[in-house]
Every structure is written in structure tokens, then in C-alpha cells.
mmCIF file of C-alpha atoms in Angstrom:
data_model
loop_
_atom_site.group_PDB
_atom_site.id
_atom_site.type_symbol
_atom_site.label_atom_id
_atom_site.label_comp_id
_atom_site.label_asym_id
_atom_site.label_seq_id
_atom_site.Cartn_x
_atom_site.Cartn_y
_atom_site.Cartn_z
ATOM 1 C CA ILE A 1 -8.068 35.670 44.280
ATOM 2 C CA ILE A 2 -5.094 33.553 44.051
ATOM 3 C CA ILE A 3 -1.818 35.743 42.948
ATOM 4 C CA ALA A 4 1.506 35.360 42.406
ATOM 5 C CA PRO A 5 2.796 39.016 42.347
ATOM 6 C CA ALA A 6 5.995 40.273 40.346
ATOM 7 C CA ASP A 7 6.181 42.884 43.092
ATOM 8 C CA SER A 8 5.823 42.540 46.973
ATOM 9 C CA ALA A 9 4.173 46.102 47.275
ATOM 10 C CA GLU A 10 2.521 47.532 44.645
ATOM 11 C CA LEU A 11 -0.674 45.509 44.480
ATOM 12 C CA VAL A 12 -1.425 45.332 48.383
ATOM 13 C CA PRO A 13 -3.714 48.240 48.459
ATOM 14 C CA VAL A 14 -6.279 46.925 45.470
ATOM 15 C CA LEU A 15 -5.959 43.328 47.081
ATOM 16 C CA ALA A 16 -7.228 45.253 50.579
ATOM 17 C CA GLN A 17 -9.942 46.194 48.781
ATOM 18 C CA ALA A 18 -10.794 43.002 47.663
ATOM 19 C CA GLN A 19 -10.134 41.292 50.873
ATOM 20 C CA LYS A 20 -12.541 43.863 52.566
ATOM 21 C CA ALA A 21 -15.381 43.135 49.841
ATOM 22 C CA GLY A 22 -15.373 39.996 51.385
ATOM 23 C CA ILE A 23 -12.934 38.139 48.293
ATOM 24 C CA VAL A 24 -10.466 35.544 49.915
ATOM 25 C CA ILE A 25 -7.089 36.240 48.738
ATOM 26 C CA ILE A 26 -4.253 33.385 48.614
ATOM 27 C CA ASN A 27 -0.649 34.534 47.818
ATOM 28 C CA ILE A 28 1.782 32.174 45.866
ATOM 29 C CA ASP A 29 5.182 32.323 44.623
ATOM 30 C CA ASN A 30 6.569 35.674 46.025
ATOM 31 C CA GLN A 31 5.150 36.760 49.216
ATOM 32 C CA LEU A 32 3.349 40.210 49.378
ATOM 33 C CA ASP A 33 5.155 42.376 52.314
ATOM 34 C CA PRO A 34 3.653 41.870 55.491
ATOM 35 C CA GLY A 35 4.390 45.246 56.554
ATOM 36 C CA ILE A 36 2.493 46.915 54.137
ATOM 37 C CA VAL A 37 -0.478 44.220 54.225
ATOM 38 C CA ALA A 38 -0.607 44.949 57.923
ATOM 39 C CA ALA A 39 -0.681 48.824 57.202
ATOM 40 C CA GLN A 40 -3.585 48.662 54.637
ATOM 41 C CA GLY A 41 -5.424 46.827 57.505
ATOM 42 C CA MET A 42 -5.452 43.199 55.757
ATOM 43 C CA GLN A 43 -5.819 40.063 57.703
ATOM 44 C CA GLU A 44 -3.333 37.571 57.238
ATOM 45 C CA VAL A 45 -2.973 36.265 53.984
ATOM 46 C CA PRO A 46 -1.898 32.470 53.571
ATOM 47 C CA PHE A 47 1.362 31.979 51.476
ATOM 48 C CA ILE A 48 2.754 29.294 49.361
ATOM 49 C CA SER A 49 6.092 29.314 48.148
ATOM 50 C CA VAL A 50 9.467 27.880 48.126
ATOM 51 C CA ASP A 51 12.585 28.882 50.057
ATOM 52 C CA ASN A 52 14.204 31.102 47.298
ATOM 53 C CA GLU A 53 17.107 31.695 49.228
ATOM 54 C CA LYS A 54 17.828 27.874 49.554
ATOM 55 C CA GLY A 55 17.085 27.268 45.826
ATOM 56 C CA ALA A 56 19.230 29.736 44.576
ATOM 57 C CA TYR A 57 22.066 28.697 46.909
ATOM 58 C CA GLN A 58 21.604 25.458 45.360
ATOM 59 C CA SER A 59 21.814 26.482 41.667
ATOM 60 C CA ALA A 60 24.888 29.185 42.400
ATOM 61 C CA LYS A 61 26.978 26.467 44.306
ATOM 62 C CA TYR A 62 26.502 24.006 41.627
ATOM 63 C CA ILE A 63 28.511 26.346 39.308
ATOM 64 C CA SER A 64 30.878 27.621 42.436
ATOM 65 C CA ASP A 65 31.903 24.114 42.966
ATOM 66 C CA GLN A 66 33.433 23.683 39.795
ATOM 67 C CA LEU A 67 35.547 27.086 39.791
ATOM 68 C CA ASP A 68 38.957 26.435 41.554
ATOM 69 C CA LYS A 69 40.993 29.120 40.428
ATOM 70 C CA PRO A 70 40.682 32.877 40.969
ATOM 71 C CA THR A 71 37.240 33.773 39.096
ATOM 72 C CA GLU A 72 35.057 36.849 39.036
ATOM 73 C CA ALA A 73 31.122 36.400 38.897
ATOM 74 C CA VAL A 74 28.389 38.404 38.695
ATOM 75 C CA ILE A 75 24.427 38.129 39.855
ATOM 76 C CA LEU A 76 21.741 39.264 37.981
ATOM 77 C CA GLU A 77 18.560 40.346 40.362
ATOM 78 C CA GLY A 78 14.866 40.440 39.685
ATOM 79 C CA ILE A 79 12.705 43.038 40.540
ATOM 80 C CA ARG A 80 14.331 44.709 43.804
ATOM 81 C CA THR A 81 11.086 45.391 45.334
ATOM 82 C CA ALA A 82 9.916 41.615 45.112
ATOM 83 C CA ASN A 83 10.941 39.402 48.266
ATOM 84 C CA ASN A 84 11.669 36.697 46.365
ATOM 85 C CA ALA A 85 14.352 38.276 44.044
ATOM 86 C CA ALA A 86 15.853 39.533 47.023
ATOM 87 C CA ASP A 87 16.161 35.875 48.993
ATOM 88 C CA ARG A 88 17.360 34.767 45.474
ATOM 89 C CA ARG A 89 20.359 37.430 45.640
ATOM 90 C CA ARG A 90 21.090 36.146 48.870
ATOM 91 C CA GLY A 91 21.371 32.544 48.196
ATOM 92 C CA ALA A 92 23.801 33.349 45.511
ATOM 93 C CA GLU A 93 25.856 35.715 47.631
ATOM 94 C CA ARG A 94 26.041 32.714 50.199
ATOM 95 C CA ALA A 95 27.065 30.132 47.710
ATOM 96 C CA PHE A 96 29.731 32.395 45.914
ATOM 97 C CA GLY A 97 31.220 33.976 49.215
ATOM 98 C CA GLU A 98 31.943 30.275 50.135
ATOM 99 C CA ASN A 99 34.084 29.920 47.185
ATOM 100 C CA PRO A 100 37.639 31.840 48.248
ATOM 101 C CA ASN A 101 38.593 31.723 44.332
ATOM 102 C CA ILE A 102 35.240 33.796 43.301
ATOM 103 C CA THR A 103 34.922 37.655 43.475
ATOM 104 C CA VAL A 104 31.401 38.692 42.824
ATOM 105 C CA VAL A 105 32.226 42.022 40.738
ATOM 106 C CA ALA A 106 28.867 43.240 39.859
ATOM 107 C CA GLU A 107 25.241 42.663 41.090
ATOM 108 C CA GLU A 108 22.623 44.236 38.763
ATOM 109 C CA THR A 109 19.159 44.016 38.240
ATOM 110 C CA ALA A 110 17.474 42.796 34.904
ATOM 111 C CA ASN A 111 13.974 43.009 36.293
ATOM 112 C CA TRP A 112 13.141 39.360 35.473
ATOM 113 C CA LYS A 113 13.349 40.125 31.535
ATOM 114 C CA ILE A 114 15.344 38.094 28.931
ATOM 115 C CA ASP A 115 15.932 41.203 26.744
ATOM 116 C CA GLU A 116 17.167 43.650 29.504
ATOM 117 C CA ALA A 117 19.638 40.700 30.840
ATOM 118 C CA TYR A 118 20.833 40.639 27.304
ATOM 119 C CA ASN A 119 21.595 44.172 27.488
ATOM 120 C CA VAL A 120 22.969 44.206 30.929
ATOM 121 C CA SER A 121 25.124 41.432 30.128
ATOM 122 C CA ALA A 122 26.738 43.368 27.256
ATOM 123 C CA THR A 123 27.549 45.943 29.789
ATOM 124 C CA LEU A 124 28.951 43.962 32.383
ATOM 125 C CA PHE A 125 31.154 41.745 29.906
ATOM 126 C CA ALA A 126 32.500 45.132 28.424
ATOM 127 C CA GLN A 127 33.277 46.352 31.987
ATOM 128 C CA HIS A 128 34.516 43.001 33.461
ATOM 129 C CA PRO A 129 35.931 40.591 30.403
ATOM 130 C CA ASN A 130 37.166 37.976 32.826
ATOM 131 C CA ILE A 131 33.725 36.928 34.467
ATOM 132 C CA ARG A 132 33.436 33.277 34.363
ATOM 133 C CA ALA A 133 30.455 32.689 36.326
ATOM 134 C CA VAL A 134 26.879 34.265 36.381
ATOM 135 C CA PHE A 135 23.777 33.640 38.237
ATOM 136 C CA ALA A 136 20.275 34.957 36.988
ATOM 137 C CA ALA A 137 17.561 34.878 39.565
ATOM 138 C CA ASN A 138 15.235 33.493 36.589
ATOM 139 C CA ASP A 139 15.420 31.538 33.756
ATOM 140 C CA MET A 140 14.642 34.104 31.369
ATOM 141 C CA MET A 141 17.517 36.451 32.704
ATOM 142 C CA ALA A 142 19.602 33.532 32.523
ATOM 143 C CA LEU A 143 18.443 32.967 28.617
ATOM 144 C CA GLY A 144 19.541 36.633 27.762
ATOM 145 C CA VAL A 145 23.036 35.864 28.886
ATOM 146 C CA ILE A 146 23.249 32.774 26.999
ATOM 147 C CA ARG A 147 21.940 34.822 24.146
ATOM 148 C CA TYR A 148 24.961 37.600 24.611
ATOM 149 C CA LEU A 149 27.719 34.591 25.225
ATOM 150 C CA GLU A 150 26.418 32.961 22.015
ATOM 151 C CA GLU A 151 26.497 36.070 19.887
ATOM 152 C CA THR A 152 30.145 37.154 21.429
ATOM 153 C CA ASN A 153 31.383 33.396 20.989
ATOM 154 C CA ARG A 154 32.179 33.028 24.910
ATOM 155 C CA THR A 155 32.247 29.389 25.731
ATOM 156 C CA ASP A 156 34.136 29.809 29.184
ATOM 157 C CA VAL A 157 31.152 31.000 31.234
ATOM 158 C CA LEU A 158 29.075 29.158 33.467
ATOM 159 C CA VAL A 159 25.389 30.448 33.792
ATOM 160 C CA ALA A 160 23.188 29.334 36.667
ATOM 161 C CA GLY A 161 19.257 30.160 36.241
ATOM 162 C CA TYR A 162 16.282 29.506 38.210
ATOM 163 C CA ASP A 163 12.485 28.303 37.412
ATOM 164 C CA ALA A 164 13.415 25.165 35.215
ATOM 165 C CA LEU A 165 11.347 26.637 32.132
ATOM 166 C CA ASP A 166 11.469 23.824 29.121
ATOM 167 C CA GLU A 167 13.640 26.274 27.457
ATOM 168 C CA ALA A 168 16.120 26.048 30.476
ATOM 169 C CA LYS A 169 16.136 22.722 30.341
ATOM 170 C CA ALA A 170 16.845 22.614 26.632
ATOM 171 C CA ALA A 171 19.556 24.863 26.969
ATOM 172 C CA ILE A 172 20.765 22.489 30.024
ATOM 173 C CA ARG A 173 20.894 19.462 27.113
ATOM 174 C CA ALA A 174 22.481 21.633 24.649
ATOM 175 C CA GLY A 175 25.246 22.406 27.281
ATOM 176 C CA LYS A 176 24.573 26.365 27.440
ATOM 177 C CA LEU A 177 23.128 26.420 30.876
ATOM 178 C CA ALA A 178 24.908 24.586 33.940
ATOM 179 C CA SER A 179 21.928 24.439 36.255
ATOM 180 C CA THR A 180 18.630 25.849 37.395
ATOM 181 C CA VAL A 181 15.926 25.126 40.095
ATOM 182 C CA ASP A 182 12.414 23.461 39.851
ATOM 183 C CA GLN A 183 10.241 25.545 42.306
ATOM 184 C CA GLN A 184 7.326 22.842 41.471
ATOM 185 C CA ALA A 185 5.184 25.854 40.175
ATOM 186 C CA ALA A 186 2.252 23.511 39.282
ATOM 187 C CA GLN A 187 2.277 22.188 43.042
ATOM 188 C CA GLN A 188 2.296 25.862 44.338
ATOM 189 C CA GLY A 189 -0.727 26.496 41.815
ATOM 190 C CA TYR A 190 -2.752 23.557 42.975
ATOM 191 C CA PHE A 191 -2.018 24.375 46.618
ATOM 192 C CA GLY A 192 -3.329 28.046 45.963
ATOM 193 C CA VAL A 193 -6.956 26.577 44.610
ATOM 194 C CA GLU A 194 -7.003 23.778 47.403
ATOM 195 C CA TYR A 195 -6.457 26.664 49.924
ATOM 196 C CA ALA A 196 -9.062 29.179 48.547
ATOM 197 C CA VAL A 197 -11.445 26.312 48.539
ATOM 198 C CA LYS A 198 -10.739 25.496 52.174
ATOM 199 C CA ALA A 199 -11.128 29.063 53.044
ATOM 200 C CA LEU A 200 -14.349 29.871 51.345
ATOM 201 C CA GLU A 201 -15.388 26.478 53.380
ATOM 202 C CA GLY A 202 -14.328 28.514 56.643
ATOM 203 C CA LYS A 203 -11.232 26.240 57.436
ATOM 204 C CA THR A 204 -8.201 27.729 59.172
ATOM 205 C CA LEU A 205 -4.923 27.923 56.832
ATOM 206 C CA PRO A 206 -1.438 27.774 57.992
ATOM 207 C CA ALA A 207 -0.019 31.347 57.472
ATOM 208 C CA VAL A 208 2.943 29.748 55.078
ATOM 209 C CA THR A 209 3.473 26.843 53.273
ATOM 210 C CA LEU A 210 6.958 26.020 51.824
ATOM 211 C CA ILE A 211 7.551 23.221 48.971
ATOM 212 C CA ASP A 212 10.701 21.906 48.334
ATOM 213 C CA THR A 213 13.062 23.112 45.490
ATOM 214 C CA GLN A 214 14.741 20.623 43.234
ATOM 215 C CA LEU A 215 17.938 21.289 41.500
ATOM 216 C CA VAL A 216 18.091 20.658 37.706
#
């Protein structure tokens, strides 16, 4: 089983059952919680991903560097029990924190979802009409923010995303999205299959393999 879990905890018990039944488990993208893995008596699960904190920092810094006057900003998080969501939040916090002009007025989850991000945006912009920068921890949420901005005729807000989806790249070309991050998902998937084959052959695998992120 090669798995990219949306949550770092919920699937560990059933994966533990699979591993105990002799099924190889390879973890990509979002890391299973090591403490829960150990508590379930699992053997170490090879993990393939990127440095999510670094990638989020790159994307948020791209918009942060363009803000040279006092500005309010918000961070839209993913599922809060997902390790990659927490890492991306920290990366955005670091990027915004390096610019003394930026005040982060809210950090809210939209659970990776476009519609939820749209609704959260409506609430946040009603509460903080002076927001000029948004970091969304994935492109789906960024697209939800953009939809809200379009419907309210706001053209003065910089939005940064993460994932480099085709829709996000189109939004960048259209001038609606400032930046995103390519985490080379296809490469992660390729390594996942390659590692599974090697594991079935009895070969020793590295505990963690990190692939470079690329700012788009």
C-alpha cells in the first residue's frame, strides 16, 4: 500500500493491521504520526515527501517581499491534524514574520477545501477588510479565496498557494494568483512505487526521503 493520507493519525490503526498481515506500507506526501505509528506497534514506515515548511516559506515570502507598507495578512491552514498542514502554516508564519510591515490577523483552517475556503474568506474579509495578503496551504483553498475576491471585486489582495495544480498555474498566468509551489507529486508517487518494489525484494530503505520544492 502506497498511501498519501489527508490526516496523520486516523488511518494508522488500519495500516498497522495491514502491516501485521505482511503488506508493505509506503507513506508519501503527508507523514503518518510517528508517535501513533510506534504506539500501534508498527515497524518504521518509509516516508517520501518534501520540506513543506520550506515550500510554504518560499510561496509566502514571494508575496511578503512585495509588501512595503503596513499590511494585514491571513493564513488558511489545511486539516490541523495533518503534519504537512502544520509545517506549511509554520513556513508562512516565518515568511510573514520576517516583514515588519505585516500583521497576521487570523489563522483559520479551511480543511484543504475550495468551498470552505470561499466561506472562510467571506468571514475573514468581513472582520478584517484591510487584508492585503493571503497564504493558503494548498491551491484548492487559494482558488476558493480567489473566487471570493473576484465576486467582491477585490483586486488589491496578493494570494499565495501550494501544489502547482494546473488550475493554479492558469490563475498565475491570468494574474489572479501570485505564487504556488510544485512539490513534484509525480516524483513522490514514482519513488513510492519504486520503494515498494525494493521493499518486496527485501532491500533496506531510507526512513525519510525529501524531494526539492520549486517556487512557481
